[in-house]
Coordinates of C-alpha atoms in Angstrom, one line a residue:
X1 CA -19.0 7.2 0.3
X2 CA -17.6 6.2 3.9
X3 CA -19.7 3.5 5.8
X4 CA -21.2 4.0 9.2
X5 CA -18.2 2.7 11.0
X6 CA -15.8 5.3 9.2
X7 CA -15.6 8.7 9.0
X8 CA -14.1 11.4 6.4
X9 CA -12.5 14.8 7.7
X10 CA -10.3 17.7 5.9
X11 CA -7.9 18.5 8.3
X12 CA -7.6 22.3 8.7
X13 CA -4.0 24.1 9.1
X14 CA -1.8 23.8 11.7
X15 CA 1.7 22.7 13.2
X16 CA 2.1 19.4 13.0
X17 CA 3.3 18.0 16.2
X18 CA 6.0 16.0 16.2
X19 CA 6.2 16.1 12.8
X20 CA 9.6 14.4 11.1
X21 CA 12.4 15.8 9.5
X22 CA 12.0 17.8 6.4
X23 CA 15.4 17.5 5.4
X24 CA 15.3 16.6 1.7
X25 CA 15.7 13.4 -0.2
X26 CA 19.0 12.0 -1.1
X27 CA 17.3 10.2 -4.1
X28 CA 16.3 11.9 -7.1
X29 CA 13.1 10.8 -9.4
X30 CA 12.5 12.0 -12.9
X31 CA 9.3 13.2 -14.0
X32 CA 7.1 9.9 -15.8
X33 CA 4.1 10.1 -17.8
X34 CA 0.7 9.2 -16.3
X35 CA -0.1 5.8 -16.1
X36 CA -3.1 4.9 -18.9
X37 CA -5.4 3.8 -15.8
X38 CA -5.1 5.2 -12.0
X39 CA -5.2 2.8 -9.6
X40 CA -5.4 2.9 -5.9
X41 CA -2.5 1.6 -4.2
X42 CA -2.2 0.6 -0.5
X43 CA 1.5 0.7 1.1
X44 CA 2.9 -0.3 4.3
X45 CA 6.1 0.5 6.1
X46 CA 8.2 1.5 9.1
X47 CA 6.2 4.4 11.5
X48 CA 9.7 4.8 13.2
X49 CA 12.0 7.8 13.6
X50 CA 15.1 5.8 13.3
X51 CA 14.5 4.1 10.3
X52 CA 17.5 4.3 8.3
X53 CA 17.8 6.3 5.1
X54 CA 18.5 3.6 2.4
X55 CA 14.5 2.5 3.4
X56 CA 13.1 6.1 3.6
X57 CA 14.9 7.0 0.2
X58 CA 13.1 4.3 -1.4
X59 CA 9.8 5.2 0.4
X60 CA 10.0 9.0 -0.7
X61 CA 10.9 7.6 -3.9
X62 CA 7.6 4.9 -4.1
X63 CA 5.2 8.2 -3.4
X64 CA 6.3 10.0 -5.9
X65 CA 6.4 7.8 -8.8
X66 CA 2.8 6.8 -7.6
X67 CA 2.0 10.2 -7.7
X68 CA 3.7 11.0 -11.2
X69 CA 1.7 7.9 -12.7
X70 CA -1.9 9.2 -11.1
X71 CA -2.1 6.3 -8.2
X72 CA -3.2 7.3 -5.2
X73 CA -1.3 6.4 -2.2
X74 CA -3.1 5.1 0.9
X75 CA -1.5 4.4 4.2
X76 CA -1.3 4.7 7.7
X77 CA -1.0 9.3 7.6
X78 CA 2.3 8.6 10.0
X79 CA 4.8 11.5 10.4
X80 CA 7.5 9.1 11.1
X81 CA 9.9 6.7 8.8
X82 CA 8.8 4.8 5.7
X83 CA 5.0 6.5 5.9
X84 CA 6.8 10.3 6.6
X85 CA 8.8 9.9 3.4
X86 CA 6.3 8.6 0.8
X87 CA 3.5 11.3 2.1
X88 CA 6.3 13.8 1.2
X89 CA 7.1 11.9 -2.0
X90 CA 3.2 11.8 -2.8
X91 CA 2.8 15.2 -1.8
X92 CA 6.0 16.4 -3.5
X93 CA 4.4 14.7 -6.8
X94 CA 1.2 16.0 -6.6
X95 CA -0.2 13.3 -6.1
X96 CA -3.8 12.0 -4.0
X97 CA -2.9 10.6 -0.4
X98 CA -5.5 9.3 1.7
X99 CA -4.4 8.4 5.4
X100 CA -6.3 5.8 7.6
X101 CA -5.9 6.6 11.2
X102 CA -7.5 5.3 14.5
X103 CA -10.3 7.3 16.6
X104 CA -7.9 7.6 19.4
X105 CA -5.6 9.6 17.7
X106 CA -7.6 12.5 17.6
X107 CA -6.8 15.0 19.4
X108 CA -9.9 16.3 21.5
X109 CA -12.4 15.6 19.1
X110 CA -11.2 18.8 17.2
X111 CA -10.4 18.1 13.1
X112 CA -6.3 17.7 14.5
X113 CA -5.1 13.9 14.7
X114 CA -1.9 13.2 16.5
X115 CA 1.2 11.9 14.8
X116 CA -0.6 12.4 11.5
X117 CA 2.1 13.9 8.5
X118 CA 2.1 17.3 8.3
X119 CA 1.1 16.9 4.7
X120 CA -2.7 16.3 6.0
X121 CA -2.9 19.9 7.0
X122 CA -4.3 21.2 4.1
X123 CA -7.4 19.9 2.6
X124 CA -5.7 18.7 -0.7
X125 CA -5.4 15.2 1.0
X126 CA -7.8 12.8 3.2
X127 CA -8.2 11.4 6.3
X128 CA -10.1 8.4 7.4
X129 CA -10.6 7.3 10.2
X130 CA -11.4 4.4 12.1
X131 CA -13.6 3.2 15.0
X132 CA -13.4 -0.1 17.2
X133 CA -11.5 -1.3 20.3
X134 CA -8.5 -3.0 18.1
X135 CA -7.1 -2.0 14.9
X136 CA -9.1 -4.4 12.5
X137 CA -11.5 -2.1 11.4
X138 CA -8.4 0.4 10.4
X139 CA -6.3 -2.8 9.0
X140 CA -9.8 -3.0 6.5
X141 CA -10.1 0.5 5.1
X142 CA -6.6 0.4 4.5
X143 CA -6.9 -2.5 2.1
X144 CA -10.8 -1.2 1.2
X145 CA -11.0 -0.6 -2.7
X146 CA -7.3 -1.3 -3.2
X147 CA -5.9 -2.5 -6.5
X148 CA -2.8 -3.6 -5.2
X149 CA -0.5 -3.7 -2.1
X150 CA 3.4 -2.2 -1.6
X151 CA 5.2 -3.0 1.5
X152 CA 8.4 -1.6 2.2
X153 CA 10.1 -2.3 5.1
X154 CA 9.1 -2.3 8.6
X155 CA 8.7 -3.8 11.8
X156 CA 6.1 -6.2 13.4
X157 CA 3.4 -3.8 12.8
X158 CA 4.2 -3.6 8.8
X159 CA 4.8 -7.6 9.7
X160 CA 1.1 -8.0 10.9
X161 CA -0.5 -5.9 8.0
X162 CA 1.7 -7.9 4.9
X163 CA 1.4 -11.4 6.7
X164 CA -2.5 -11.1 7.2
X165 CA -3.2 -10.0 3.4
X166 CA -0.5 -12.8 2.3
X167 CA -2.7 -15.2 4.4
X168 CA -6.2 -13.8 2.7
X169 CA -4.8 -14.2 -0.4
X170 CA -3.1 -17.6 -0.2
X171 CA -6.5 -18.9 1.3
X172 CA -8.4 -17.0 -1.7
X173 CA -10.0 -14.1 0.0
X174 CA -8.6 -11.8 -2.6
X175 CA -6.6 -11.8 -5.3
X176 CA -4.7 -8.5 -4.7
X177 CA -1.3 -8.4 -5.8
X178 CA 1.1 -8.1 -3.1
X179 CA 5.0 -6.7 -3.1
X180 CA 7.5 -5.9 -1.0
X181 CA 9.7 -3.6 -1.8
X182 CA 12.9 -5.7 -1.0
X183 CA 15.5 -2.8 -0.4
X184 CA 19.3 -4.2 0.4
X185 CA 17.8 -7.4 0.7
X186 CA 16.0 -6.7 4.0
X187 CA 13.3 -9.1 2.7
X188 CA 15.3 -12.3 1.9
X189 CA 14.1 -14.3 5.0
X190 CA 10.6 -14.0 3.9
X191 CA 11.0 -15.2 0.8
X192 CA 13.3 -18.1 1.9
X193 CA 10.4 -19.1 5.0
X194 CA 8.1 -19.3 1.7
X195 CA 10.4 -21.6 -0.6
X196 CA 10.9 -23.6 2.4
X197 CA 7.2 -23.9 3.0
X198 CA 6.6 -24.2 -0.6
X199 CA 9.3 -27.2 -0.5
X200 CA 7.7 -28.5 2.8
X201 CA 4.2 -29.1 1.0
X202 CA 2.8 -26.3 3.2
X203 CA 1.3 -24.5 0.9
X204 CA -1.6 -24.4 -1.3
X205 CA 0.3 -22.2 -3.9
X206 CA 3.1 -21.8 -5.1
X207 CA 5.0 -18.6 -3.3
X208 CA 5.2 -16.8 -6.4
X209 CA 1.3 -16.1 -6.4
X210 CA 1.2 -15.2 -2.7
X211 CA 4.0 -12.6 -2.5
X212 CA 6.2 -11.0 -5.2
X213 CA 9.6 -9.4 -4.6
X214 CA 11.0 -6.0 -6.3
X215 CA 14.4 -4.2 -5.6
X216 CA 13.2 -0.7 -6.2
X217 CA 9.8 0.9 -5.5
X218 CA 9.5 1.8 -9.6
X219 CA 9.5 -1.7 -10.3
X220 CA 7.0 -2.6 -7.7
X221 CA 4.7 -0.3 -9.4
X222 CA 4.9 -1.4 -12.5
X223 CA 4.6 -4.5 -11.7
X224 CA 1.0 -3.8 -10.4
X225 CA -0.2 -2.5 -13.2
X226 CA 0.9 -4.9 -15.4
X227 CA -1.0 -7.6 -13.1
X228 CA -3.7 -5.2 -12.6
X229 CA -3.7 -5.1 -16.9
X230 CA -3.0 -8.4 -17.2
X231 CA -6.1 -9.5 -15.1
X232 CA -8.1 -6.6 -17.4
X233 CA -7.1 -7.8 -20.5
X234 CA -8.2 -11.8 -19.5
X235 CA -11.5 -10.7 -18.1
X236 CA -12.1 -8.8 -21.3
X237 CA -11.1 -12.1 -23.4
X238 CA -13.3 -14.2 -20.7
X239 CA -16.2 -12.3 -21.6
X240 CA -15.8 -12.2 -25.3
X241 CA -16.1 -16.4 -25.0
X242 CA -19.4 -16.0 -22.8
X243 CA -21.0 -12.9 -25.4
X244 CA -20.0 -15.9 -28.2
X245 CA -21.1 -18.9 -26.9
X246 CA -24.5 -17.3 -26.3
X247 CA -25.1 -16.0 -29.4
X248 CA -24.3 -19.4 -30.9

């Protein structure tokens, strides 16, 4: 259920304004089998028109295997870049999208939010939206519930978003499992900055456990849900030991 300082809508039919090209994909994705358990996967990435293709390809191509495997794919609702091509690659695969989008955006306080995907128009997929003077309280339902965290590339918003969650989790606010999506390289300099830091003494872990790199969206996926049954699997053992010593 949503808490007082969000609120849920379907979003009935109608044009979407401004709404992005819907010029098909240049990449093509295979159907995959379901993934055992469904998880709920947070992404982040470019909100801009001009973001080249080799980065949109691989966004479209993250929604969709998200939504072939039964994830659900939360993000920012835009109709523009990385976030336009994975809500068509979701949608595409039939997947669950749920968009978080500021208070402001909406348009006359009718059910219509502006520069929201054109995908939200039926009432197959979810809007939330969020209140406040700043965008934290959007920032948190983003992340709310997540089992893990994509990040394709972006600008200093998607910057922001990865670089705040990296920070919780190096510091041990979460344990999420973070991964950028690191398409033609674009984020080598973040993982040098961290080897240098790592190499400074600057960090309280080592870079590995604070952000993990893939070169295709599949892989970043998987990758989640092997941490995400990895971490299963040792809880399970963990609690085993407790049951036993007990009953000993």
């Amino acid at each position: 259920m949503p808490s007082s300082s969000e609120e849920e809508k379907k979003i009935d039919p109608m044009p979407a304004a401004g709404s992005s090209s819907s010029a098909a994909m240049t990449t093509t994705v295979n159907s995959v089998e379901k993934a055992p358990i469904q998880l709920r996967i947070c992404c982040y990435g470019s909100s801009s028109s001009r973001t080249p293709s080799i980065y949109t390809d691989a966004a479209y191509n993250l929604g969709y295997y998200l939504a072939q495997r039964g994830h659900t794919c939360v993000n920012g609702a835009g109709n523009a870049g990385c976030m336009a091509a994975m809500n068509r690659g979701a949608n595409d695969g039939n997947g669950a999208i749920i968009g978080v989008i500021h208070e402001k955006f909406v348009v006359d306080g009718s059910d219509w939010f502006e520069g929201a995907h054109s995908v939200f128009n039926t009432t197959k997929h979810r809007i939330v939206v969020a209140k406040g003077n700043d965008l934290q309280e959007r920032k948190k339902l983003l992340v709310q519930g997540a089992d893990g965290l994509v990040v394709l590339p972006g600008g200093p918003g998607t910057w922001d978003e990865l670089w705040e969650m990296a920070c919780a989790r190096h510091i041990g606010f979460h344990s999420m499992p973070i991964v950028c999506v690191n398409v033609d390289g674009y984020y080598d300099n973040f993982k040098s900055i961290l080897m240098r830091a790592h190499k400074d003494e600057l960090l309280y872990k080592e870079p590995e456990e604070i952000l993990h790199f893939e070169e295709s969206a599949e892989a970043a996926v998987k990758w989640i849900e092997t941490y995400n049954a990895t971490k299963a699997t040792m809880q399970q053992q963990e609690q085993k030991k407790i049951i036993r010593r007990r009953s000993s």
